[in-house]
Amino acid sequence: MEKKQLLLQPRLQMLADLVPEGARLADIGTDHGYLPVWLLQRGRIRTAIAADIGEEPLYHARRTALEYGIGGVDFRLCDGLRGIGAQETDTIVIAGMGGETIAHILQASPWTADGAHILLLQPMTKVEQLRLWLPENGYRIAGERLVQDKDFLYTILQVTGGTQEPLDEVGQYSGVHLDNDPLYDAYLQHQIDRLQRAIEGRNRSGSAENRFEADRLLRICQALEEKRRRLSHGDGA
């Protein structure tokens, strides 16, 4: 009897599409284990480590593997990459958590910046802070992809170890190599809306510090609006 085929939501499907053929995958924060199971089911990867900090997500991941008849997944109960060796993987996915948490995980495992590992990072929040942190700590953002999943627009960073000039304040919000992405206009508008809400919040406070921060965010917002205008008129970045 033909095995039941797992289907992925768009966010995970984009991550799966970016995993190289024949990779040795480490999926950090695997949750239900959908990504490694889908990739193994289709013979896309050689090995898979499904890691999570909690027992319950790993229980669900084991159930997923069982349901879809997939063996060979190495389930690891560990904090980030602390229980995984550099030689065990060449492709690392860290998805579904905040940008600060992703940076903390990488900082605790500096071997991820050795240039021999591909990192696919999908921050749920504070992507601009992660974009700032990566070049300052020996990583290079090779590219980014955008994906719409239900009501959310997600950013996936393709990262490896290497040298890159730090991004300026505008670049931290506008992203890297996204100009030709079909969702980029919507992404810029989303960032502009975020900044405008932050500016309004700062301006409601009477402190000089908040007014200064509001002015800084306003300059970034205006630069993003100008970038969006140029792209919409075909004028380039």
mmCIF file of N, CA and C in Angstrom, residues 79-171:
data_model
loop_
_atom_site.group_PDB
_atom_site.id
_atom_site.type_symbol
_atom_site.label_atom_id
_atom_site.label_comp_id
_atom_site.label_asym_id
_atom_site.label_seq_id
_atom_site.Cartn_x
_atom_site.Cartn_y
_atom_site.Cartn_z
ATOM 1 N N ASP A 79 19.083 22.036 23.966
ATOM 2 C CA ASP A 79 18.894 23.478 23.884
ATOM 3 C C ASP A 79 19.626 23.981 22.648
ATOM 4 N N GLY A 80 18.887 24.339 21.612
ATOM 5 C CA GLY A 80 19.521 24.807 20.384
ATOM 6 C C GLY A 80 20.372 23.732 19.752
ATOM 7 N N LEU A 81 21.643 24.063 19.512
ATOM 8 C CA LEU A 81 22.591 23.133 18.890
ATOM 9 C C LEU A 81 23.557 22.526 19.894
ATOM 10 N N ARG A 82 23.282 22.704 21.173
ATOM 11 C CA ARG A 82 24.235 22.271 22.197
ATOM 12 C C ARG A 82 24.458 20.762 22.196
ATOM 13 N N GLY A 83 23.490 20.007 21.751
ATOM 14 C CA GLY A 83 23.637 18.555 21.727
ATOM 15 C C GLY A 83 23.975 17.997 20.367
ATOM 16 N N ILE A 84 24.443 18.859 19.440
ATOM 17 C CA ILE A 84 24.718 18.444 18.066
ATOM 18 C C ILE A 84 26.148 18.842 17.708
ATOM 19 N N GLY A 85 26.884 17.924 17.108
ATOM 20 C CA GLY A 85 28.262 18.191 16.712
ATOM 21 C C GLY A 85 28.342 18.767 15.310
ATOM 22 N N ALA A 86 29.387 19.555 15.068
ATOM 23 C CA ALA A 86 29.555 20.197 13.764
ATOM 24 C C ALA A 86 29.633 19.190 12.638
ATOM 25 N N GLN A 87 30.220 18.014 12.909
ATOM 26 C CA GLN A 87 30.415 17.010 11.869
ATOM 27 C C GLN A 87 29.143 16.234 11.551
ATOM 28 N N GLU A 88 28.089 16.422 12.322
ATOM 29 C CA GLU A 88 26.860 15.653 12.126
ATOM 30 C C GLU A 88 25.902 16.271 11.117
ATOM 31 N N THR A 89 26.153 17.493 10.717
ATOM 32 C CA THR A 89 25.208 18.199 9.861
ATOM 33 C C THR A 89 25.941 19.149 8.936
ATOM 34 N N ASP A 90 25.323 19.440 7.791
ATOM 35 C CA ASP A 90 25.850 20.492 6.913
ATOM 36 C C ASP A 90 24.795 21.558 6.607
ATOM 37 N N THR A 91 23.545 21.277 6.989
ATOM 38 C CA THR A 91 22.460 22.235 6.748
ATOM 39 C C THR A 91 21.615 22.350 8.007
ATOM 40 N N ILE A 92 21.490 23.568 8.499
ATOM 41 C CA ILE A 92 20.807 23.807 9.777
ATOM 42 C C ILE A 92 19.615 24.726 9.531
ATOM 43 N N VAL A 93 18.447 24.289 9.972
ATOM 44 C CA VAL A 93 17.243 25.106 9.911
ATOM 45 C C VAL A 93 16.878 25.522 11.334
ATOM 46 N N ILE A 94 16.736 26.831 11.528
ATOM 47 C CA ILE A 94 16.246 27.366 12.813
ATOM 48 C C ILE A 94 15.074 28.261 12.462
ATOM 49 N N ALA A 95 13.872 27.795 12.761
ATOM 50 C CA ALA A 95 12.670 28.487 12.309
ATOM 51 C C ALA A 95 11.645 28.575 13.434
ATOM 52 N N GLY A 96 10.780 29.586 13.303
ATOM 53 C CA GLY A 96 9.644 29.689 14.204
ATOM 54 C C GLY A 96 9.946 30.254 15.568
ATOM 55 N N MET A 97 11.039 31.015 15.683
ATOM 56 C CA MET A 97 11.366 31.659 16.962
ATOM 57 C C MET A 97 11.884 33.066 16.693
ATOM 58 N N GLY A 98 12.057 33.849 17.745
ATOM 59 C CA GLY A 98 12.465 35.238 17.589
ATOM 60 C C GLY A 98 13.902 35.385 17.118
ATOM 61 N N GLY A 99 14.184 36.520 16.496
ATOM 62 C CA GLY A 99 15.528 36.785 16.000
ATOM 63 C C GLY A 99 16.579 36.772 17.089
ATOM 64 N N GLU A 100 16.237 37.268 18.276
ATOM 65 C CA GLU A 100 17.188 37.261 19.391
ATOM 66 C C GLU A 100 17.503 35.838 19.829
ATOM 67 N N THR A 101 16.498 34.975 19.847
ATOM 68 C CA THR A 101 16.714 33.577 20.228
ATOM 69 C C THR A 101 17.597 32.871 19.211
ATOM 70 N N ILE A 102 17.364 33.130 17.925
ATOM 71 C CA ILE A 102 18.203 32.526 16.887
ATOM 72 C C ILE A 102 19.653 32.960 17.058
ATOM 73 N N ALA A 103 19.880 34.252 17.312
ATOM 74 C CA ALA A 103 21.242 34.749 17.532
ATOM 75 C C ALA A 103 21.880 34.071 18.741
ATOM 76 N N HIS A 104 21.108 33.887 19.798
ATOM 77 C CA HIS A 104 21.615 33.228 21.006
ATOM 78 C C HIS A 104 22.031 31.790 20.703
ATOM 79 N N ILE A 105 21.236 31.085 19.915
ATOM 80 C CA ILE A 105 21.561 29.702 19.557
ATOM 81 C C ILE A 105 22.863 29.645 18.770
ATOM 82 N N LEU A 106 23.023 30.536 17.801
ATOM 83 C CA LEU A 106 24.242 30.544 16.988
ATOM 84 C C LEU A 106 25.450 30.951 17.823
ATOM 85 N N GLN A 107 25.282 31.926 18.688
ATOM 86 C CA GLN A 107 26.390 32.380 19.531
ATOM 87 C C GLN A 107 26.894 31.259 20.435
ATOM 88 N N ALA A 108 25.985 30.402 20.885
ATOM 89 C CA ALA A 108 26.369 29.288 21.761
ATOM 90 C C ALA A 108 27.047 28.155 20.997
ATOM 91 N N SER A 109 26.975 28.183 19.677
ATOM 92 C CA SER A 109 27.609 27.145 18.836
ATOM 93 C C SER A 109 28.391 27.828 17.719
ATOM 94 N N PRO A 110 29.542 28.432 18.035
ATOM 95 C CA PRO A 110 30.276 29.250 17.058
ATOM 96 C C PRO A 110 30.764 28.482 15.839
ATOM 97 N N TRP A 111 30.782 27.151 15.910
ATOM 98 C CA TRP A 111 31.193 26.366 14.738
ATOM 99 C C TRP A 111 30.247 26.573 13.556
ATOM 100 N N THR A 112 29.068 27.112 13.790
ATOM 101 C CA THR A 112 28.137 27.367 12.694
ATOM 102 C C THR A 112 28.641 28.443 11.734
ATOM 103 N N ALA A 113 29.660 29.198 12.148
ATOM 104 C CA ALA A 113 30.229 30.254 11.298
ATOM 105 C C ALA A 113 31.489 29.789 10.574
ATOM 106 N N ASP A 114 31.707 28.462 10.483
ATOM 107 C CA ASP A 114 32.948 27.958 9.887
ATOM 108 C C ASP A 114 32.938 27.968 8.365
ATOM 109 N N GLY A 115 31.814 28.329 7.751
ATOM 110 C CA GLY A 115 31.729 28.362 6.302
ATOM 111 C C GLY A 115 31.379 27.030 5.673
ATOM 112 N N ALA A 116 31.337 25.982 6.466
ATOM 113 C CA ALA A 116 31.024 24.637 5.956
ATOM 114 C C ALA A 116 29.554 24.285 6.164
ATOM 115 N N HIS A 117 28.791 25.185 6.758
ATOM 116 C CA HIS A 117 27.399 24.901 7.071
ATOM 117 C C HIS A 117 26.482 25.944 6.431
ATOM 118 N N ILE A 118 25.379 25.481 5.887
ATOM 119 C CA ILE A 118 24.326 26.343 5.377
ATOM 120 C C ILE A 118 23.295 26.528 6.480
ATOM 121 N N LEU A 119 22.917 27.767 6.731
ATOM 122 C CA LEU A 119 21.933 28.080 7.762
ATOM 123 C C LEU A 119 20.698 28.686 7.100
ATOM 124 N N LEU A 120 19.549 28.119 7.378
ATOM 125 C CA LEU A 120 18.278 28.660 6.913
ATOM 126 C C LEU A 120 17.527 29.147 8.142
ATOM 127 N N LEU A 121 17.411 30.454 8.266
ATOM 128 C CA LEU A 121 16.891 31.074 9.485
ATOM 129 C C LEU A 121 15.574 31.779 9.183
ATOM 130 N N GLN A 122 14.565 31.452 9.977
ATOM 131 C CA GLN A 122 13.249 32.058 9.760
ATOM 132 C C GLN A 122 12.768 32.686 11.073
ATOM 133 N N PRO A 123 13.156 33.939 11.294
ATOM 134 C CA PRO A 123 12.751 34.612 12.538
ATOM 135 C C PRO A 123 11.295 35.050 12.494
ATOM 136 N N MET A 124 10.609 34.868 13.610
ATOM 137 C CA MET A 124 9.221 35.316 13.712
ATOM 138 C C MET A 124 9.137 36.794 14.081
ATOM 139 N N THR A 125 10.145 37.289 14.784
ATOM 140 C CA THR A 125 10.191 38.677 15.223
ATOM 141 C C THR A 125 11.628 39.180 15.141
ATOM 142 N N LYS A 126 11.778 40.503 15.171
ATOM 143 C CA LYS A 126 13.078 41.174 15.282
ATOM 144 C C LYS A 126 14.078 40.724 14.216
ATOM 145 N N VAL A 127 13.584 40.594 12.982
ATOM 146 C CA VAL A 127 14.473 40.205 11.892
ATOM 147 C C VAL A 127 15.558 41.252 11.679
ATOM 148 N N GLU A 128 15.234 42.542 11.923
ATOM 149 C CA GLU A 128 16.244 43.589 11.725
ATOM 150 C C GLU A 128 17.398 43.440 12.709
ATOM 151 N N GLN A 129 17.122 42.988 13.925
ATOM 152 C CA GLN A 129 18.195 42.764 14.891
ATOM 153 C C GLN A 129 19.072 41.585 14.484
ATOM 154 N N LEU A 130 18.448 40.552 13.914
ATOM 155 C CA LEU A 130 19.220 39.402 13.451
ATOM 156 C C LEU A 130 20.090 39.793 12.266
ATOM 157 N N ARG A 131 19.552 40.598 11.355
ATOM 158 C CA ARG A 131 20.359 41.060 10.217
ATOM 159 C C ARG A 131 21.560 41.876 10.683
ATOM 160 N N LEU A 132 21.414 42.629 11.740
ATOM 161 C CA LEU A 132 22.525 43.402 12.290
ATOM 162 C C LEU A 132 23.544 42.478 12.942
ATOM 163 N N TRP A 133 23.058 41.498 13.701
ATOM 164 C CA TRP A 133 23.935 40.633 14.488
ATOM 165 C C TRP A 133 24.794 39.725 13.609
ATOM 166 N N LEU A 134 24.239 39.204 12.556
ATOM 167 C CA LEU A 134 24.939 38.183 11.764
ATOM 168 C C LEU A 134 26.283 38.664 11.204
ATOM 169 N N PRO A 135 26.357 39.774 10.442
ATOM 170 C CA PRO A 135 27.654 40.203 9.915
ATOM 171 C C PRO A 135 28.641 40.608 11.010
ATOM 172 N N GLU A 136 28.129 41.056 12.135
ATOM 173 C CA GLU A 136 29.009 41.450 13.234
ATOM 174 C C GLU A 136 29.630 40.238 13.936
ATOM 175 N N ASN A 137 29.140 39.045 13.636
ATOM 176 C CA ASN A 137 29.605 37.853 14.334
ATOM 177 C C ASN A 137 30.095 36.756 13.395
ATOM 178 N N GLY A 138 30.551 37.163 12.214
ATOM 179 C CA GLY A 138 31.225 36.226 11.320
ATOM 180 C C GLY A 138 30.330 35.470 10.360
ATOM 181 N N TYR A 139 29.121 35.974 10.116
ATOM 182 C CA TYR A 139 28.196 35.328 9.185
ATOM 183 C C TYR A 139 27.932 36.235 7.989
ATOM 184 N N ARG A 140 27.609 35.606 6.883
ATOM 185 C CA ARG A 140 27.275 36.336 5.657
ATOM 186 C C ARG A 140 25.859 35.966 5.237
ATOM 187 N N ILE A 141 25.021 36.975 4.991
ATOM 188 C CA ILE A 141 23.665 36.746 4.503
ATOM 189 C C ILE A 141 23.747 36.626 2.984
ATOM 190 N N ALA A 142 23.658 35.393 2.492
ATOM 191 C CA ALA A 142 23.812 35.146 1.055
ATOM 192 C C ALA A 142 22.551 35.506 0.283
ATOM 193 N N GLY A 143 21.410 35.499 0.946
ATOM 194 C CA GLY A 143 20.156 35.824 0.275
ATOM 195 C C GLY A 143 19.004 35.752 1.244
ATOM 196 N N GLU A 144 17.862 36.193 0.773
ATOM 197 C CA GLU A 144 16.640 36.118 1.563
ATOM 198 C C GLU A 144 15.489 35.737 0.640
ATOM 199 N N ARG A 145 14.474 35.124 1.216
ATOM 200 C CA ARG A 145 13.255 34.798 0.488
ATOM 201 C C ARG A 145 12.053 35.194 1.341
ATOM 202 N N LEU A 146 10.976 35.561 0.681
ATOM 203 C CA LEU A 146 9.733 35.909 1.355
ATOM 204 C C LEU A 146 8.671 34.882 0.992
ATOM 205 N N VAL A 147 7.810 34.568 1.951
ATOM 206 C CA VAL A 147 6.725 33.629 1.693
ATOM 207 C C VAL A 147 5.493 34.055 2.483
ATOM 208 N N GLN A 148 4.351 34.037 1.816
ATOM 209 C CA GLN A 148 3.073 34.349 2.459
ATOM 210 C C GLN A 148 2.442 33.054 2.935
ATOM 211 N N ASP A 149 2.073 33.010 4.211
ATOM 212 C CA ASP A 149 1.425 31.832 4.783
ATOM 213 C C ASP A 149 0.244 32.322 5.612
ATOM 214 N N LYS A 150 -0.966 32.082 5.096
ATOM 215 C CA LYS A 150 -2.179 32.611 5.718
ATOM 216 C C LYS A 150 -2.063 34.138 5.792
ATOM 217 N N ASP A 151 -2.167 34.718 6.975
ATOM 218 C CA ASP A 151 -2.154 36.178 7.088
ATOM 219 C C ASP A 151 -0.769 36.742 7.391
ATOM 220 N N PHE A 152 0.255 35.904 7.333
ATOM 221 C CA PHE A 152 1.581 36.355 7.735
ATOM 222 C C PHE A 152 2.559 36.302 6.564
ATOM 223 N N LEU A 153 3.468 37.268 6.551
ATOM 224 C CA LEU A 153 4.538 37.324 5.568
ATOM 225 C C LEU A 153 5.848 37.001 6.285
ATOM 226 N N TYR A 154 6.458 35.896 5.890
ATOM 227 C CA TYR A 154 7.649 35.406 6.585
ATOM 228 C C TYR A 154 8.905 35.683 5.769
ATOM 229 N N THR A 155 10.005 35.907 6.485
ATOM 230 C CA THR A 155 11.318 36.103 5.870
ATOM 231 C C THR A 155 12.204 34.912 6.204
ATOM 232 N N ILE A 156 12.873 34.378 5.193
ATOM 233 C CA ILE A 156 13.839 33.296 5.396
ATOM 234 C C ILE A 156 15.205 33.811 4.957
ATOM 235 N N LEU A 157 16.180 33.762 5.858
ATOM 236 C CA LEU A 157 17.536 34.201 5.572
ATOM 237 C C LEU A 157 18.402 32.993 5.234
ATOM 238 N N GLN A 158 19.121 33.091 4.119
ATOM 239 C CA GLN A 158 20.082 32.065 3.715
ATOM 240 C C GLN A 158 21.468 32.566 4.125
ATOM 241 N N VAL A 159 22.089 31.860 5.047
ATOM 242 C CA VAL A 159 23.276 32.378 5.743
ATOM 243 C C VAL A 159 24.379 31.327 5.747
ATOM 244 N N THR A 160 25.630 31.793 5.702
ATOM 245 C CA THR A 160 26.781 30.928 5.910
ATOM 246 C C THR A 160 27.860 31.737 6.627
ATOM 247 N N GLY A 161 28.926 31.075 7.029
ATOM 248 C CA GLY A 161 30.032 31.812 7.619
ATOM 249 C C GLY A 161 30.763 32.609 6.555
ATOM 250 N N GLY A 162 31.262 33.776 6.926
ATOM 251 C CA GLY A 162 31.975 34.593 5.954
ATOM 252 C C GLY A 162 31.960 36.056 6.343
ATOM 253 N N THR A 163 32.550 36.863 5.476
ATOM 254 C CA THR A 163 32.692 38.293 5.727
ATOM 255 C C THR A 163 31.647 39.074 4.949
ATOM 256 N N GLN A 164 31.046 40.012 5.615
ATOM 257 C CA GLN A 164 30.063 40.896 4.983
ATOM 258 C C GLN A 164 30.076 42.224 5.710
ATOM 259 N N GLU A 165 29.984 43.306 4.936
ATOM 260 C CA GLU A 165 29.892 44.621 5.558
ATOM 261 C C GLU A 165 28.602 44.699 6.369
ATOM 262 N N PRO A 166 28.670 45.249 7.588
ATOM 263 C CA PRO A 166 27.436 45.394 8.374
ATOM 264 C C PRO A 166 26.399 46.219 7.619
ATOM 265 N N LEU A 167 25.153 45.858 7.777
ATOM 266 C CA LEU A 167 24.068 46.595 7.136
ATOM 267 C C LEU A 167 23.825 47.907 7.866
ATOM 268 N N ASP A 168 23.479 48.941 7.100
ATOM 269 C CA ASP A 168 23.093 50.190 7.744
ATOM 270 C C ASP A 168 21.672 50.046 8.295
ATOM 271 N N GLU A 169 21.173 51.095 8.933
ATOM 272 C CA GLU A 169 19.867 51.007 9.594
ATOM 273 C C GLU A 169 18.746 50.701 8.609
ATOM 274 N N VAL A 170 18.830 51.274 7.438
ATOM 275 C CA VAL A 170 17.785 51.019 6.445
ATOM 276 C C VAL A 170 17.857 49.571 5.966
ATOM 277 N N GLY A 171 19.068 49.098 5.701
ATOM 278 C CA GLY A 171 19.248 47.720 5.244
ATOM 279 C C GLY A 171 18.767 46.688 6.245
#
